[in-house]
Tab-separated table of C-alpha atoms in Angstrom:
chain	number	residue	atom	x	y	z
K	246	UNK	CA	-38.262	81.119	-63.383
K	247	UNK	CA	-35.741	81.666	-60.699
K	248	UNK	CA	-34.964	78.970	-58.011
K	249	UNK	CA	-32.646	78.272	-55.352
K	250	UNK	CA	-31.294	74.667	-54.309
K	251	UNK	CA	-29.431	74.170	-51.022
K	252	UNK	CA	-28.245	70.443	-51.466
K	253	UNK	CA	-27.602	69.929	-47.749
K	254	UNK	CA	-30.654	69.570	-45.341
K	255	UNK	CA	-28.469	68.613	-42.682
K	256	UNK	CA	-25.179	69.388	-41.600
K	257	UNK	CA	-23.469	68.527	-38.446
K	258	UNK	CA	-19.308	70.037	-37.812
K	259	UNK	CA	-17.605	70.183	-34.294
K	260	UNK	CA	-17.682	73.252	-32.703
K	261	UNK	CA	-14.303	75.204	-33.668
K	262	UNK	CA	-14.319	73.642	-37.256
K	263	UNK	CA	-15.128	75.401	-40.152
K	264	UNK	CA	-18.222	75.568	-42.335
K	265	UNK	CA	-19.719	75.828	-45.686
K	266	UNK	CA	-23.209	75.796	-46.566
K	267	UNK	CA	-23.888	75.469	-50.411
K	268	UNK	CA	-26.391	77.138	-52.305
K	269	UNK	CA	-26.874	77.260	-56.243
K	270	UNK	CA	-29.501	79.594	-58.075
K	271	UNK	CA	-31.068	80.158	-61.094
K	272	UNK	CA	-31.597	83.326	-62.430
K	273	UNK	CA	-31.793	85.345	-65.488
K	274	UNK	CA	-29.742	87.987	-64.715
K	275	UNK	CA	-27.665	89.486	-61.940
K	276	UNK	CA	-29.397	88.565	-59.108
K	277	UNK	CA	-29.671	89.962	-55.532
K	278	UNK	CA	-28.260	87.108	-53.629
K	279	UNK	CA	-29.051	86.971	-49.538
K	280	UNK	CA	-28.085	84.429	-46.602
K	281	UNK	CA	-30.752	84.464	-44.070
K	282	UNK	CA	-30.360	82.425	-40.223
K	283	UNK	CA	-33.322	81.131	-38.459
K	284	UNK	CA	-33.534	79.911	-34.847
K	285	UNK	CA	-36.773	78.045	-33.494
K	286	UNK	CA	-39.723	79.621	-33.501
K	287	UNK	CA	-37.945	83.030	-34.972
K	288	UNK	CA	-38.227	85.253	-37.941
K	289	UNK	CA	-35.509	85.507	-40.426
K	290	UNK	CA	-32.292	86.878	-39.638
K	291	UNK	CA	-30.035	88.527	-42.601
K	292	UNK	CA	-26.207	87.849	-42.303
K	293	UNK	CA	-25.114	89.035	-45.843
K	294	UNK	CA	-26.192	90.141	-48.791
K	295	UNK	CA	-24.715	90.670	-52.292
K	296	UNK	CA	-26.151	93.257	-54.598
K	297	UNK	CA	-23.041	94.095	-56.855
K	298	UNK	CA	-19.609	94.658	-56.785
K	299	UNK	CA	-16.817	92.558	-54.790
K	300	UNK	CA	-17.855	89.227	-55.059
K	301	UNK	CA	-16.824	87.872	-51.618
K	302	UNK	CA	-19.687	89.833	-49.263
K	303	UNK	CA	-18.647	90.183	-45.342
K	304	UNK	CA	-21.873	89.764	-42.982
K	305	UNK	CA	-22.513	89.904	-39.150
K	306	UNK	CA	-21.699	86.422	-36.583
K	307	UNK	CA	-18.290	86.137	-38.264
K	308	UNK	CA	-19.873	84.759	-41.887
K	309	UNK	CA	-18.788	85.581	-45.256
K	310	UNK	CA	-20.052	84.338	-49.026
K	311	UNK	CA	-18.847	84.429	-52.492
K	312	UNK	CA	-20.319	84.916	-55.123
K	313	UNK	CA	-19.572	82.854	-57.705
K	314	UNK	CA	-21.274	83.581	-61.328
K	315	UNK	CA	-19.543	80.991	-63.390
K	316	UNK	CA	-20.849	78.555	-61.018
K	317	UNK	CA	-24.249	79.899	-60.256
K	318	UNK	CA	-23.182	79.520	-56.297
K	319	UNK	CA	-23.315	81.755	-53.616
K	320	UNK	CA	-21.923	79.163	-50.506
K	321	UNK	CA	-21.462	80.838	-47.032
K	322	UNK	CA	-18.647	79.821	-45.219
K	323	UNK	CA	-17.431	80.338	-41.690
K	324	UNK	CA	-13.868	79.699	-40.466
K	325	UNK	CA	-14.657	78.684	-36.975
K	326	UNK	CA	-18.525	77.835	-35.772
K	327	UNK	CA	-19.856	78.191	-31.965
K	328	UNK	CA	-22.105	76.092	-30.567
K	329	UNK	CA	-24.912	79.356	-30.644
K	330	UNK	CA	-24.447	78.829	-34.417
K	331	UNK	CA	-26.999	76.111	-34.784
K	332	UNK	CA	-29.785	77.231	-36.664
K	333	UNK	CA	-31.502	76.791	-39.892
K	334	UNK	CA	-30.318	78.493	-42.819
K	335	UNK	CA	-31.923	79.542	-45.627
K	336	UNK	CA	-30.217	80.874	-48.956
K	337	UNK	CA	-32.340	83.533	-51.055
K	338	UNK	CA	-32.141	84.763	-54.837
K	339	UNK	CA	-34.381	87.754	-56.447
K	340	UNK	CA	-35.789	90.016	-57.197
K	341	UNK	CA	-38.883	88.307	-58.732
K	342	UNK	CA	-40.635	90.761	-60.607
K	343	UNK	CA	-43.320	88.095	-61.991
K	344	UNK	CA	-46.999	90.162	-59.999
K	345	UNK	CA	-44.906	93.032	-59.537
K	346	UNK	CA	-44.032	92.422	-56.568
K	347	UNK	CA	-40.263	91.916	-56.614
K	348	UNK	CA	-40.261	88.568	-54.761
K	349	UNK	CA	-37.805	86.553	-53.099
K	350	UNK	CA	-37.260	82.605	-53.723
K	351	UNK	CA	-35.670	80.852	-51.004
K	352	UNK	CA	-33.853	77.434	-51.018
K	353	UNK	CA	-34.897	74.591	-48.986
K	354	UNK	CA	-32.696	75.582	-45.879
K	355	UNK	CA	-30.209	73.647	-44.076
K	356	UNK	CA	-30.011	72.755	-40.398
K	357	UNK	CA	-27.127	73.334	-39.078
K	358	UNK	CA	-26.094	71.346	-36.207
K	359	UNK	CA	-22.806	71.970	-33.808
K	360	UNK	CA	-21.269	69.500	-32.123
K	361	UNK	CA	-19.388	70.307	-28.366
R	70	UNK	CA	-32.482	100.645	-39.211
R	71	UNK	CA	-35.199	98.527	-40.983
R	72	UNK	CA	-37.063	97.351	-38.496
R	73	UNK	CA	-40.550	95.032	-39.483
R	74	UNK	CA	-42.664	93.973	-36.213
R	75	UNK	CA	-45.064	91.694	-36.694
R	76	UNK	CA	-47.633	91.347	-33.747
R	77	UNK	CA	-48.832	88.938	-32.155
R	78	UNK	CA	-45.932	86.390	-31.284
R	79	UNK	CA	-48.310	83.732	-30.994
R	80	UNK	CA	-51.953	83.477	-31.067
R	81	UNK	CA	-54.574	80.519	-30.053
R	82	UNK	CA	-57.936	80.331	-31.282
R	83	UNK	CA	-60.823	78.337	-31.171
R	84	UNK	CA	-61.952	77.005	-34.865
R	85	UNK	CA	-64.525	78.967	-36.819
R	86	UNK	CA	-62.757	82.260	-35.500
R	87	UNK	CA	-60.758	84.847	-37.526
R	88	UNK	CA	-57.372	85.980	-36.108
R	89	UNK	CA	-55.840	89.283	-37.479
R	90	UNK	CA	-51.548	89.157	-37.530
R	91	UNK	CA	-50.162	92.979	-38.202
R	92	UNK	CA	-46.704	93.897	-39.656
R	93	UNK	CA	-45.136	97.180	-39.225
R	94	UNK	CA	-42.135	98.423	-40.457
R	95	UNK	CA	-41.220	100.737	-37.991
R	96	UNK	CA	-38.326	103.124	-39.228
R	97	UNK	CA	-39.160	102.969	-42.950
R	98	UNK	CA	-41.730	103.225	-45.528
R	99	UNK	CA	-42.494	100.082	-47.255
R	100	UNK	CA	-44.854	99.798	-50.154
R	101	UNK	CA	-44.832	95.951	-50.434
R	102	UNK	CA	-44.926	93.311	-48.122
R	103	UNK	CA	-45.075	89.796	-48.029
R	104	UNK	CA	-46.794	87.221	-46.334
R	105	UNK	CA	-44.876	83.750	-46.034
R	106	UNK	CA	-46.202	80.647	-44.119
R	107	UNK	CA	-43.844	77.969	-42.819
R	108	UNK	CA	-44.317	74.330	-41.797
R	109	UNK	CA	-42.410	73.074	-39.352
R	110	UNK	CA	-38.899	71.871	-40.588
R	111	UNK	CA	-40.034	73.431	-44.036
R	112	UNK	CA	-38.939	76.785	-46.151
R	113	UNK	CA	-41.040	79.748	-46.297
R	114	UNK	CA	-44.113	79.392	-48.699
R	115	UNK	CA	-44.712	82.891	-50.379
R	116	UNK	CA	-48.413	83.028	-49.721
R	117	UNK	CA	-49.286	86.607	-51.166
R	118	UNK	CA	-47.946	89.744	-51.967
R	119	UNK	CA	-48.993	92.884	-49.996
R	120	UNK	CA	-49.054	96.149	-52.061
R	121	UNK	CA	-49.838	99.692	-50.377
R	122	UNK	CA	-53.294	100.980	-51.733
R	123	UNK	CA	-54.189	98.054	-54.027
R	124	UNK	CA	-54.804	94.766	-53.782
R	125	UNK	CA	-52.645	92.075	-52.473
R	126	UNK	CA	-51.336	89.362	-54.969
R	127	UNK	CA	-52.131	85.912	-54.464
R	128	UNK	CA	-49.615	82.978	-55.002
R	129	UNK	CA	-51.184	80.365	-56.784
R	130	UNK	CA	-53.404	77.817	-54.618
R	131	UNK	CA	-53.602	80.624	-51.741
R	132	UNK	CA	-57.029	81.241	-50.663
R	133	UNK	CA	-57.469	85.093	-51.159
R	134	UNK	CA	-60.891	84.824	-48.962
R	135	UNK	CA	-59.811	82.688	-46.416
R	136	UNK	CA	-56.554	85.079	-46.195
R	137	UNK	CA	-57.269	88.450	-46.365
R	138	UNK	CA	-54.601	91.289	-46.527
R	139	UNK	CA	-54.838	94.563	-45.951
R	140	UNK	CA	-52.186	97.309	-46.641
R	141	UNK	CA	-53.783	100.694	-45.979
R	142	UNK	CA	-50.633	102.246	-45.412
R	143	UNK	CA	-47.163	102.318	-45.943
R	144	UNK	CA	-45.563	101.079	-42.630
R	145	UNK	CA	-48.604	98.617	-42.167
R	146	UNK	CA	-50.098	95.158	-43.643
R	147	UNK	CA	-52.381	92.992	-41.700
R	148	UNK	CA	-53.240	89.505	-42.397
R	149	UNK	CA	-56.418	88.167	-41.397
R	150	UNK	CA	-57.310	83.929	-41.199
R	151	UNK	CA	-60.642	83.929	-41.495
R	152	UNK	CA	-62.400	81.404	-40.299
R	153	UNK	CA	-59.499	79.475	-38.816
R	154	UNK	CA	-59.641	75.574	-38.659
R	155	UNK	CA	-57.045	73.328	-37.286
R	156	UNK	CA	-55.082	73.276	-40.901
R	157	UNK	CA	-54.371	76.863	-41.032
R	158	UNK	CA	-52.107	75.604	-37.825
R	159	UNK	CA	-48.582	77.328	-38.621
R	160	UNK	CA	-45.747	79.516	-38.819
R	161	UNK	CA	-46.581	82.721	-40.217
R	162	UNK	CA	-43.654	85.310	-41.154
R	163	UNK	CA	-44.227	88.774	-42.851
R	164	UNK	CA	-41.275	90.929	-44.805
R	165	UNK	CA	-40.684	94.351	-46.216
R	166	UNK	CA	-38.952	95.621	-48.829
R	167	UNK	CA	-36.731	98.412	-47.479
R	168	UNK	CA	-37.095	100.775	-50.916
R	169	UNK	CA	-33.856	102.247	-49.454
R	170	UNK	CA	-31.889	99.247	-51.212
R	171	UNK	CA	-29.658	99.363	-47.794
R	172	UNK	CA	-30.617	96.131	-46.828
R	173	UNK	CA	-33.393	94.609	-49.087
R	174	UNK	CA	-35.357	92.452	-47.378
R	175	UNK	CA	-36.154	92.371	-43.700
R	176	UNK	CA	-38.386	90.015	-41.576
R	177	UNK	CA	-40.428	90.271	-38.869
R	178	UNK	CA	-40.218	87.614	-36.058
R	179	UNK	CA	-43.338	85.534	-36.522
R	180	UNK	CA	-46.723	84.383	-35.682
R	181	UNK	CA	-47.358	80.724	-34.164
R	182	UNK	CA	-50.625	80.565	-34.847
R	183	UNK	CA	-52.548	77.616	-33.356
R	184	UNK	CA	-56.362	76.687	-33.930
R	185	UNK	CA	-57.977	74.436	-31.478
């Protein structure tokens, strides 16, 4: 079974600093890897995604990941974080095809918190 | 492009009502959906997956009769809390699978759903 760990719940960084959020997976084959951001009371909001090819995926707000296989890791980084950065993040692995349904499993999520 | 919105934002109810939530995707076709809960400070729970023209599928210790889905067509999937009491208190997100493999999975913003 496929399964995502984010080891961080909580993170806190100055606002300016840089940032990486950590996720490992488990998976079976190549997976579809995604980094979703979540503010209170909000859906989910996709920054990146990695399907195939270049391993080190671009996304929106400035983020980036890489994809890691050797590791099983797919950590998001940002060079410099804003305060509007703050927000729960949640690392995703699938597809799940267990019901047919071509699932996602998503990690724990980590709270992200930026210091002025 | 792949747009999901999910309607209401936020719903009250007295308990022993139902309370319909409805998903659209609105610029794509999308033959499965899902239906996540979330507690607050917690991940998304996959509570069922929503398949156009058959019957959802139920993650295990979901109550298929106390949550009823309904996708009778491809840009629409409706969950229904029947009977709500005070536990069914949450955080409900839907998601589509854009088929278009562009961006995989997209969210719609949520329903706070609160039973009084």
């Amino acid at each position: 079974a496929q399964s995502v760990t984010q080891p961080d719940i909580h993170i806190t960084v100055s606002e300016g600093a840089s940032l990486e959020l950590r996720c490992n997976y488990s998976y079976g084959a190549t997976p579809y890897l995604f980094w979703y951001v979540q503010s209170p009371g909000q859906g989910l909001q996709l920054l990146l995604k990695y399907f195939s090819g270049d391993t080190l995926v671009q996304g929106i707000k400035g983020f980036e990941a890489e994809f890691k296989r050797s590791q099983s890791s797919f950590n998001l980084r940002k060079p410099s974080v804003h305060w509007s950065d703050a927000a729960e993040y949640f690392c995703a692995v699938g597809p799940d095809s267990t019901g047919g349904g071509n699932k996602l499993t998503f990690g724990t999520g980590t709270q992200l918190k930026v210091e002025l | 492009g792949a747009v999901v919105s999910q309607h209401p934002s936020w719903v009250i109810c007295k308990s022993g009502t139902s309370v319909k939530i409805e998903c659209r995707s609105l610029d794509f076709q999308a033959t499965t959906m899902f239906w996540y809960r979330q507690f607050p400070k917690q991940s998304l729970m996959l509570m069922a997956t929503s398949n156009e023209g058959s019957k959802a599928t139920y993650e295990q210790g979901v109550e298929k009769d106390k949550f009823l889905i309904n996708h009778a067509s491809l840009t629409l999937s409706t969950l229904t809390v029947t009977s709500a009491h005070p536990e069914d208190s949450s955080f409900y997100i839907c998601s589509a699978r854009d088929p278009r493999g562009r961006v995989g999975y997209t969210f719609g913003s949520g329903t706070r759903l609160t039973v009084v």
